[in-house]
CSV table of C-alpha atoms in Angstrom, one decimal:
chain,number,residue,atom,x,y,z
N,22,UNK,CA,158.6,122.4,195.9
N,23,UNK,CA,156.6,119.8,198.1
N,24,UNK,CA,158.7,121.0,201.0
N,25,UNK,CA,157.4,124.5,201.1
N,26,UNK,CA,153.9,123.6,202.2
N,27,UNK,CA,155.4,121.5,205.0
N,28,UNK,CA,157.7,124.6,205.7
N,29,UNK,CA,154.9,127.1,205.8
N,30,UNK,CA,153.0,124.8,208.4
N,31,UNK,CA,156.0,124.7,211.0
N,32,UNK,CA,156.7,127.9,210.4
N,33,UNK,CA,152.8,129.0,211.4
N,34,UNK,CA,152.6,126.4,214.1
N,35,UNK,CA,156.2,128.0,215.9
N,36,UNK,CA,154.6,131.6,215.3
N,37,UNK,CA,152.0,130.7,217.1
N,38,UNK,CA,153.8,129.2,220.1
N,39,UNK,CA,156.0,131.7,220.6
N,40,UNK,CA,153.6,134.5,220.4
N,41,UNK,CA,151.7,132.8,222.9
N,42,UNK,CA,155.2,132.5,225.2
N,43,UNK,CA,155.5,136.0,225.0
N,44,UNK,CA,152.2,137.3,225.6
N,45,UNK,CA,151.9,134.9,228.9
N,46,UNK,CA,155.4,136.4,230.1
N,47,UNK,CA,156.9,132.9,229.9
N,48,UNK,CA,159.6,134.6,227.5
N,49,UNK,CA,160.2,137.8,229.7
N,50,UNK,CA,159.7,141.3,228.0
N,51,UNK,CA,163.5,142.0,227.2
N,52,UNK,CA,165.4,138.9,227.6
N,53,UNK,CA,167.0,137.3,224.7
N,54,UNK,CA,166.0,134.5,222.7
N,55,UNK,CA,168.0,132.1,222.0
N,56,UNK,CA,167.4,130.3,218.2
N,57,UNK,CA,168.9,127.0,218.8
N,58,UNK,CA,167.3,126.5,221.9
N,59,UNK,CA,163.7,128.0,220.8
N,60,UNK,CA,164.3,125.2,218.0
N,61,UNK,CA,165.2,122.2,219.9
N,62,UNK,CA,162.2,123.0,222.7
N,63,UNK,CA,159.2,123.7,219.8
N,64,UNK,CA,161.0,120.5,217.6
N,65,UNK,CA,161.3,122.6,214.2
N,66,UNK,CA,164.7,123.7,212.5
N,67,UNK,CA,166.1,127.0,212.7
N,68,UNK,CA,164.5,127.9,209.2
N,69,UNK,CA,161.0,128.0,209.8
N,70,UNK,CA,161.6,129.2,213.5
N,71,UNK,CA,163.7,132.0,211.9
N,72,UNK,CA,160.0,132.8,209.5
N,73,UNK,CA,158.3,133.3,212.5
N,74,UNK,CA,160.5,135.2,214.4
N,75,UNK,CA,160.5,137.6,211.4
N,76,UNK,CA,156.8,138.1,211.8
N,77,UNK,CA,156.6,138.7,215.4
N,78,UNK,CA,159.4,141.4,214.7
N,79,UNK,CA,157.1,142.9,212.3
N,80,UNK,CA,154.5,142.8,214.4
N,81,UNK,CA,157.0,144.2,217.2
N,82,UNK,CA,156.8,141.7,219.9
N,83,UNK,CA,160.5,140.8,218.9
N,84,UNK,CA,163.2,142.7,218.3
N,85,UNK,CA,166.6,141.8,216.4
N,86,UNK,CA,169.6,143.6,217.5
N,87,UNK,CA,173.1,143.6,215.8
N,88,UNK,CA,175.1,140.9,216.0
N,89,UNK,CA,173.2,139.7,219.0
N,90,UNK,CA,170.0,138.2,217.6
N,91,UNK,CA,166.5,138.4,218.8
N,92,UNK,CA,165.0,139.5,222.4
N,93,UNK,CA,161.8,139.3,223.7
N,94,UNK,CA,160.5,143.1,223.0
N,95,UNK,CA,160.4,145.1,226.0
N,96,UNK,CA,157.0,146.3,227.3
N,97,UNK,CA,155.4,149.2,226.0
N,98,UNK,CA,156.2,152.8,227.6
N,99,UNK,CA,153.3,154.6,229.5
N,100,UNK,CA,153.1,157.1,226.3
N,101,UNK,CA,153.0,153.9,223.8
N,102,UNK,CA,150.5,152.2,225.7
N,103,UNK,CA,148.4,155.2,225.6
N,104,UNK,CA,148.6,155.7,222.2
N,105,UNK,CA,147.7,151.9,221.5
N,106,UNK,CA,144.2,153.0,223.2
N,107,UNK,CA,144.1,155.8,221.1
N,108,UNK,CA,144.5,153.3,217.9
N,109,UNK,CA,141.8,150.8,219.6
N,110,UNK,CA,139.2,154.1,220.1
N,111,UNK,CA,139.4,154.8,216.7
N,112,UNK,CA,138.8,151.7,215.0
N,113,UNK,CA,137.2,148.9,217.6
N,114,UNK,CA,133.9,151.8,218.1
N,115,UNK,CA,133.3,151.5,214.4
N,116,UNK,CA,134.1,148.0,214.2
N,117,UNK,CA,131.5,147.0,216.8
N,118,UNK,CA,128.8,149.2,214.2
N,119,UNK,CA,129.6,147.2,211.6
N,120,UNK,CA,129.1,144.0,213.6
N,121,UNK,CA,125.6,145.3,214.9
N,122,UNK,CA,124.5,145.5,211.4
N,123,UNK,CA,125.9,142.0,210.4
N,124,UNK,CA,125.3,139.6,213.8
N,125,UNK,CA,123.3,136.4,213.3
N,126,UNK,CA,122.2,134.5,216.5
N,127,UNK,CA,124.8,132.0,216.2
N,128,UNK,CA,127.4,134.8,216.0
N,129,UNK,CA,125.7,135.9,219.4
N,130,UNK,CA,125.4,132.8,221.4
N,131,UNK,CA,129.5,132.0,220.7
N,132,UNK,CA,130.2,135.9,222.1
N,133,UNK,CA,128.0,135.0,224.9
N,134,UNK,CA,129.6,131.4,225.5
N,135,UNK,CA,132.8,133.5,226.1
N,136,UNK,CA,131.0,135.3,229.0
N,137,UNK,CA,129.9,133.0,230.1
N,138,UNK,CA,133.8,131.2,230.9
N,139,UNK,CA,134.3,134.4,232.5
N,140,UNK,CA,131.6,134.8,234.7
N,141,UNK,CA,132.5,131.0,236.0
N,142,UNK,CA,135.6,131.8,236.7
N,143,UNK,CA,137.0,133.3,240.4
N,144,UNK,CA,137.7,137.2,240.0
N,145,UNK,CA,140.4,136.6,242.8
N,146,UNK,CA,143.5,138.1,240.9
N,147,UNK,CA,145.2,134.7,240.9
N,148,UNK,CA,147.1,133.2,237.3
N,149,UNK,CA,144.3,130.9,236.5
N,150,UNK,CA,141.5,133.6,236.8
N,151,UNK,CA,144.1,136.1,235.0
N,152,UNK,CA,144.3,133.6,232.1
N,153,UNK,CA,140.7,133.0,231.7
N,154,UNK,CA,140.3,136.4,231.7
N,155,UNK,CA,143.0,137.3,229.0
N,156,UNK,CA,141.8,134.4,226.6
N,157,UNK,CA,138.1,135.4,226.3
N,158,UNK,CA,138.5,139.5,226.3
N,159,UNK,CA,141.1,138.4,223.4
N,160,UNK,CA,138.3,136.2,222.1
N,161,UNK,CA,135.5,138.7,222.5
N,162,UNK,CA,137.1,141.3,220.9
N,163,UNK,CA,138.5,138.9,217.9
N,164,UNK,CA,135.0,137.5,217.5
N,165,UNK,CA,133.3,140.9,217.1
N,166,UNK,CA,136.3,142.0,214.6
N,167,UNK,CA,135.4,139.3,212.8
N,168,UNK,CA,132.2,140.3,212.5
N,169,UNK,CA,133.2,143.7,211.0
N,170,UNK,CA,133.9,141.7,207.5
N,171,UNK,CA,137.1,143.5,207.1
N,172,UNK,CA,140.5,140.7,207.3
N,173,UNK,CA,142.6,143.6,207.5
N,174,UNK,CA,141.3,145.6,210.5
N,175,UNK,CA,141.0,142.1,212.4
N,176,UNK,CA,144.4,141.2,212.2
N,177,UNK,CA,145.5,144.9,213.4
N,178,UNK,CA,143.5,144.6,216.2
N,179,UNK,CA,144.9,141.0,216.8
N,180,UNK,CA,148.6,142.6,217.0
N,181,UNK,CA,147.4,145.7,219.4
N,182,UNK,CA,145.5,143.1,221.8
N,183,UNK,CA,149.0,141.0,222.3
N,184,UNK,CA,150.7,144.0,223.3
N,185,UNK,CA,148.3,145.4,225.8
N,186,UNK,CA,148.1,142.0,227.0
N,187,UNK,CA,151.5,141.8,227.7
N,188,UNK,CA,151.1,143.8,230.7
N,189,UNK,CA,149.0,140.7,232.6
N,190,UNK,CA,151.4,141.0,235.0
N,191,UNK,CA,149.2,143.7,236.3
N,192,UNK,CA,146.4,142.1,236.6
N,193,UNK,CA,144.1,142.5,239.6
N,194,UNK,CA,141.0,141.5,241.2
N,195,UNK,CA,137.7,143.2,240.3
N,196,UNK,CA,139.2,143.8,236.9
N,197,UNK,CA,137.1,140.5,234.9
N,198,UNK,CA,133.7,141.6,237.1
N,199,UNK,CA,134.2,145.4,235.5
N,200,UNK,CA,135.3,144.3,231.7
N,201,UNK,CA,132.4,141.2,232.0
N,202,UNK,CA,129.5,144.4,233.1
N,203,UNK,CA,131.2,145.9,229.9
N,204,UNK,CA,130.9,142.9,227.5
N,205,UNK,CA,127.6,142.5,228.5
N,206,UNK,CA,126.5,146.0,227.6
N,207,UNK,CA,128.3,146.0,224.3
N,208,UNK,CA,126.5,142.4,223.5
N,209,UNK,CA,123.1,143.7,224.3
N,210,UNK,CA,123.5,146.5,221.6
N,211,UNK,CA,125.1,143.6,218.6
N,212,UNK,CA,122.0,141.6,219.6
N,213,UNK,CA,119.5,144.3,218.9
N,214,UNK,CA,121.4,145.3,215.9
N,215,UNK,CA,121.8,148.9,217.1
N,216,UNK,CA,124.9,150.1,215.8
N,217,UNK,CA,125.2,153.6,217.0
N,218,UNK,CA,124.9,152.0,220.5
N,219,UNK,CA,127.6,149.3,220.2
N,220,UNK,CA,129.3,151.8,219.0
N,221,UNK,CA,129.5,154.0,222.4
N,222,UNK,CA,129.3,151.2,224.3
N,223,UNK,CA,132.6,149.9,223.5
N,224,UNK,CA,134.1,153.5,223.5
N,225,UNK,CA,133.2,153.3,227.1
N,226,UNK,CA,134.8,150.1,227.5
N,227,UNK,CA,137.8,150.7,226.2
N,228,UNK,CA,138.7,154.0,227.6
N,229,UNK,CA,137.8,152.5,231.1
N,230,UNK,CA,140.1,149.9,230.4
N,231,UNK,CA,142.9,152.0,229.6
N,232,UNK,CA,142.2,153.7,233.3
N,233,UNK,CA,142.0,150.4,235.0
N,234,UNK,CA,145.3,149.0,233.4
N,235,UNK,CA,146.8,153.1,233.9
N,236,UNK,CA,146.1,152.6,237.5
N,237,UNK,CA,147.1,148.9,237.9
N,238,UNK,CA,150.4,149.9,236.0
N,239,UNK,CA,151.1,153.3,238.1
N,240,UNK,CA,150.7,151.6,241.4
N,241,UNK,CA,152.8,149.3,240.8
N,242,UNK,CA,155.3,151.6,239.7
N,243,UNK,CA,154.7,153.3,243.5
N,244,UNK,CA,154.7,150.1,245.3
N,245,UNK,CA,158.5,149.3,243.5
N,246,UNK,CA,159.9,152.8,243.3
N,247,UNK,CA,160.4,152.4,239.3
C-alpha cells in the first residue's frame, strides 16, 4: 500500500510534463509516442507514465490506436475548433459573473500581475513572446475560473484551453496587444463587481479570439496550399 501514494505522485508529475510537451508542439500533433522512450526521458516506469497517458486520452490530447499504441492527437478540425468556442461562449461569460460577485483585491492584483508579464513582453510574433503570451491567457483565464467556485467547470475549461492552444503555431504579432486591451476590459468589470458586464466583456473576447485565430489559421492554410 505505501507504494500507491508514491505512484500517484509520478504519475501526476509525467501528466503534467507531457501535457505541457504537447501543448508547446515539442510532441508534434499526430506523431507517435513512444512508451519506453517517454519513460526513460521523464525517469518514471512505464506504470505511472501509462496513468497519465490514460488521462490525456480522456482528455483527448492522446489518442491510442490498435496494436500501435499512443500518438500525439492530431489538431483540431476547423468545425471542432469552432465548436470548442461555442463550448467557451457558453460557460466562460457566466463564469466571469460569478467571479465579479466573488473577487477580493488579492484575487485582483494576481489577475493583474499576469498582465502585467504580458504587457513587458515584445508583441513581435517570435517563440518567447508566443510563450509568454500562451502561459498568462491560460493563467488569466484559470484564475478567473477559479474564482467561479465551481472545481468542475475549471477543470473543463482547463482541457478546452490546451486544445485551442495547441494551435500556437499560429501565433502572430499584434495578437498579445489585442487579447491584453481585452483582459484589461474584462478585469475592470471583476474589480467593480459588475457581473452583467464581465459577463459581455468576455463574450467579446472570446468571439474575437476565435476570428483572430480563424484568420491566423486560414491564411496559413493559403500561404501552404493545404
Amino acid at each position: 500500500m505505501a507504494t500507491r501514494p508514491q505512484r500517484q505522485v509520478l504519475a501526476e508529475v509525467a501528466y503534467e510534463l507531457i501535457r505541457r510537451r504537447l501543448v508547446d508542439h515539442e510532441i508534434p500533433p499526430g506523431s507517435r509516442m513512444n512508451i519506453n522512450t517517454l519513460a526513460a526521458e521523464l525517469d518514471v516506469s512505464p506504470t505511472p507514465l501509462r496513468e497519465a497517458l490514460a488521462r490525456l486520452e480522456a482528455e483527448g490530447l492522446v489518442v491510442k490506436r490498435s496494436l500501435a499504441g499512443y500518438a500525439a492527437a492530431p489538431l483540431l478540425g476547423p468545425r471542432d475548433l469552432d465548436e470548442l468556442f461555442d463550448v467557451r461562449l457558453l460557460l466562460e461569460p457566466a463564469i466571469a459573473a460569478r467571479a465579479a460577485d466573488r473577487t477580493a483585491p488579492g484575487d485582483l492584483a494576481r489577475l493583474a500581475g499576469t498582465l502585467a508579464e504580458t504587457e513587458a513582453a515584445k508583441d513581435d510574433g517570435s517563440r518567447e513572446s508566443m510563450l509568454v503570451y500562451l502561459r498568462n491567457d491560460a493563467a488569466f483565464h484559470d484564475g478567473i475560473a477559479a474564482l467561479g467556485g465551481n472545481a468542475l467547470l475549471r477543470t473543463t475549461l482547463c482541457r478546452l484551453h490546451a486544445h485551442a492552444h495547441q494551435y500556437r503555431l499560429f501565433f502572430r504579432a499584434g495578437m498579445a496587444r489585442a487579447t491584453l486591451v481585452e483582459h484589461e476590459r474584462i478585469l475592470q468589470a471583476l474589480g467593480e463587481r459588475d457581473a452583467d458586464t464581465a459577463a459581455a466583456r468576455m463574450r467579446t473576447h472570446l468571439r474575437r479570439a476565435r476570428e483572430r485565430l480563424a484568420g491566423a489559421v486560414g491564411d496559413d492554410h493559403a500561404r501552404t496550399g493545404t
